[in-house]
Tab-separated table of C-alpha atoms in Angstrom:
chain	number	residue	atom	x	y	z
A	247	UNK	CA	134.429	138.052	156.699
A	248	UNK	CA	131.171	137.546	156.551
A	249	UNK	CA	129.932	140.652	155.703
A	250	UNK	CA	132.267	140.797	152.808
A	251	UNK	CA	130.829	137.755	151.072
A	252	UNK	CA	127.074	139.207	151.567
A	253	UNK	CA	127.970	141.821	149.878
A	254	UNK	CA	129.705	139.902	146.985
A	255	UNK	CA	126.078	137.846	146.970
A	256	UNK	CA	124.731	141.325	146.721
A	257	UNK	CA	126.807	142.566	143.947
A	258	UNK	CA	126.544	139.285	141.404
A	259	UNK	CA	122.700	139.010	142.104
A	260	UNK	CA	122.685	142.941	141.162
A	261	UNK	CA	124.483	142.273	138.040
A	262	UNK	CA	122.295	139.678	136.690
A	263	UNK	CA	119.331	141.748	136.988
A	264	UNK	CA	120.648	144.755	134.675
A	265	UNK	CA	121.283	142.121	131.917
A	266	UNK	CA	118.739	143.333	129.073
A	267	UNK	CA	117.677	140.369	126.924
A	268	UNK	CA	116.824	141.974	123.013
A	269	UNK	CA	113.872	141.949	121.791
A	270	UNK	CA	112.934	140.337	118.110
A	271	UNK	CA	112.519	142.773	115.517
A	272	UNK	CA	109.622	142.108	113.589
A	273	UNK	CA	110.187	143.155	109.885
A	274	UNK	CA	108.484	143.129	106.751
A	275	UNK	CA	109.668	140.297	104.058
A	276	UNK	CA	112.266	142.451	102.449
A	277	UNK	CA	113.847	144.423	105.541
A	278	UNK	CA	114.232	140.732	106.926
A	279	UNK	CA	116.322	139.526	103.559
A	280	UNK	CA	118.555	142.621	103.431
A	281	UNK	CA	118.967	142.105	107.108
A	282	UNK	CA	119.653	138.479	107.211
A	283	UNK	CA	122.057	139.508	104.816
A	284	UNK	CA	124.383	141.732	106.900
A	285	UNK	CA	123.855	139.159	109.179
A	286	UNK	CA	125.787	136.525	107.025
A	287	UNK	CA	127.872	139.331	106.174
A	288	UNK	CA	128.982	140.034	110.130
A	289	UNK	CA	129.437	136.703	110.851
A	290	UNK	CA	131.961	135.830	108.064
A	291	UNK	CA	134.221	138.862	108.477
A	292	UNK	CA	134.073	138.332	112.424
A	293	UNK	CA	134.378	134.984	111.708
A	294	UNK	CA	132.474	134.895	115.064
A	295	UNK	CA	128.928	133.395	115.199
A	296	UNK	CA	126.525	131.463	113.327
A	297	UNK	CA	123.574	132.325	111.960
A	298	UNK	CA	120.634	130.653	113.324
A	299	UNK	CA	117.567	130.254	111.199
A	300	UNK	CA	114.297	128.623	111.719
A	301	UNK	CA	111.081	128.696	110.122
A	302	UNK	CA	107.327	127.159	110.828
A	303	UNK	CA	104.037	127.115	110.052
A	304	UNK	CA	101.265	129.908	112.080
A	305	UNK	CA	98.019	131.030	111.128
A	306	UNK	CA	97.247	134.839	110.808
A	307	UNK	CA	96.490	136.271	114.543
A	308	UNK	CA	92.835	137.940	114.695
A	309	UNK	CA	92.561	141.550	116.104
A	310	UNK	CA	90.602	142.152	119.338
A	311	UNK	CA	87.788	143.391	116.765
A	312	UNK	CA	87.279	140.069	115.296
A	313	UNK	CA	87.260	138.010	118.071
A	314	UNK	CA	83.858	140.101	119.647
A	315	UNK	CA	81.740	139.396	116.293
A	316	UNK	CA	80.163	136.067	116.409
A	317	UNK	CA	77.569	136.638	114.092
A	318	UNK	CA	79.758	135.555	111.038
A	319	UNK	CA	81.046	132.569	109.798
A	320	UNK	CA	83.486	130.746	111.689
A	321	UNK	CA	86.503	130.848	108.539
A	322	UNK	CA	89.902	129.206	108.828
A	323	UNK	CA	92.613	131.532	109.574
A	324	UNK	CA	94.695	131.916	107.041
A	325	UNK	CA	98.422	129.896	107.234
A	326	UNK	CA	101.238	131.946	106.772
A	327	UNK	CA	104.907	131.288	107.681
A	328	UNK	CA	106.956	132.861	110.275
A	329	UNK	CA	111.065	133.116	109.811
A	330	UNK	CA	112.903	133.830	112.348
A	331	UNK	CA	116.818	134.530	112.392
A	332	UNK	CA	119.446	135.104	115.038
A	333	UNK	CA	123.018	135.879	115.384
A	334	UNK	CA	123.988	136.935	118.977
A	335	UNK	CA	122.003	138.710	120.582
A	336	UNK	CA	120.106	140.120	117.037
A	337	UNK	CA	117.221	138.629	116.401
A	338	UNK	CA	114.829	139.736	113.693
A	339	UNK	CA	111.731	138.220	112.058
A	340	UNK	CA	108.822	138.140	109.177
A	341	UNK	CA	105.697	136.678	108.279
A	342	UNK	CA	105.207	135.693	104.905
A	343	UNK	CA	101.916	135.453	103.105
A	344	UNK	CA	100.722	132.832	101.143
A	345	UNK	CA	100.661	135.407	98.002
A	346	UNK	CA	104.308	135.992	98.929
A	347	UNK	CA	105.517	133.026	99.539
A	348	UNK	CA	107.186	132.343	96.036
A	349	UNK	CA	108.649	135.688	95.538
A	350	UNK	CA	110.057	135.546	99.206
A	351	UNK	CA	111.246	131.384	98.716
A	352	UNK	CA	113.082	132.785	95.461
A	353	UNK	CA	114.628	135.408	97.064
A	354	UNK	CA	115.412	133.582	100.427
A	355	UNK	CA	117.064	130.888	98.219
A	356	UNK	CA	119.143	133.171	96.224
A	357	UNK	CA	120.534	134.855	99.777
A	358	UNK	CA	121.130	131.400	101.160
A	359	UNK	CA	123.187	129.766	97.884
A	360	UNK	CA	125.229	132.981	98.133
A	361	UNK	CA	125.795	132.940	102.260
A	362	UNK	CA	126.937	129.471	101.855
A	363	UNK	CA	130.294	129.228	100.119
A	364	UNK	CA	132.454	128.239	103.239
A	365	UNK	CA	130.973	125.114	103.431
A	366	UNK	CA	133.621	121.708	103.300
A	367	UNK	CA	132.417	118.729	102.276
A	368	UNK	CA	132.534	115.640	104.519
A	369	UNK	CA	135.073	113.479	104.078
A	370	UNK	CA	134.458	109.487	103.234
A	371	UNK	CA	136.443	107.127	104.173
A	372	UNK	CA	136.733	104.126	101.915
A	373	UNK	CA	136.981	101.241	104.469
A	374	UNK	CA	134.196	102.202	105.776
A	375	UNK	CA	131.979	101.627	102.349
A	376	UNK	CA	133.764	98.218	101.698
A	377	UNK	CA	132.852	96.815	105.284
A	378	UNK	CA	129.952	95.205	104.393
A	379	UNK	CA	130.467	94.146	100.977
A	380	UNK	CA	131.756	90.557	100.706
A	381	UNK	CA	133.384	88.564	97.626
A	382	UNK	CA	133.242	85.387	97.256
């Protein structure tokens, strides 16, 4: 019997390693709305999944080049903003410029007001608002 659970151990540990883990797709501003998108789109006819967006603040990376010439001014890196979305396994992403960033928030917010029409609204309950209030 003991043989047989070593090589059970031998078999799970096996399996774990073969997992692949998928990479993020890095894509430029309009490849990443189409594709966000589908996304939206696969999750509602599945009805499986959410959609998992986030968004922050980075500053432009500097090539190798850059980094070796001292002789010029030290400059701020520029600020962009970095989106990143995930459903699953998918995950994709963009960098916006600051150039971009109105033509990309317009877009984005069109995409997002049309994604979200499942949405309930919370329910209130009314004891709950006349708690506090007293009359007297």
């Amino acid at each position: 019997r003991p043989t047989f659970l070593f090589a059970l151990r031998l078999r799970v540990c096996s399996s774990r390693q073969h997992r692949k883990k998928e990479a993020m797709v890095h894509l430029d501003n309009d490849s990443f709305l189409t594709e966000l998108s589908r996304m939206f789109t696969r999750s509602k006819t599945t009805g499986i999944g959410t959609v998992y967006i986030t968004s922050k603040r980075t500053h432009a990376r500097k090539s190798k080049k850059d980094k070796g010439d001292k002789n010029e001014k030290e400059k701020e890196p520029e600020i962009q903003c970095l989106f990143r979305a995930k459903l699953g396994k998918k995950k994709i992403s963009t960098t916006v410029a600051p150039k971009d960033i109105n033509k990309f928030h317009m877009a984005y917010g069109t995409l997002m007001k049309g994604s979200m029409d499942g949405l309930k609204k919370k329910e209130k309950r009314k004891s709950d608002r006349h708690k506090g209030a007293t009359i007297e």
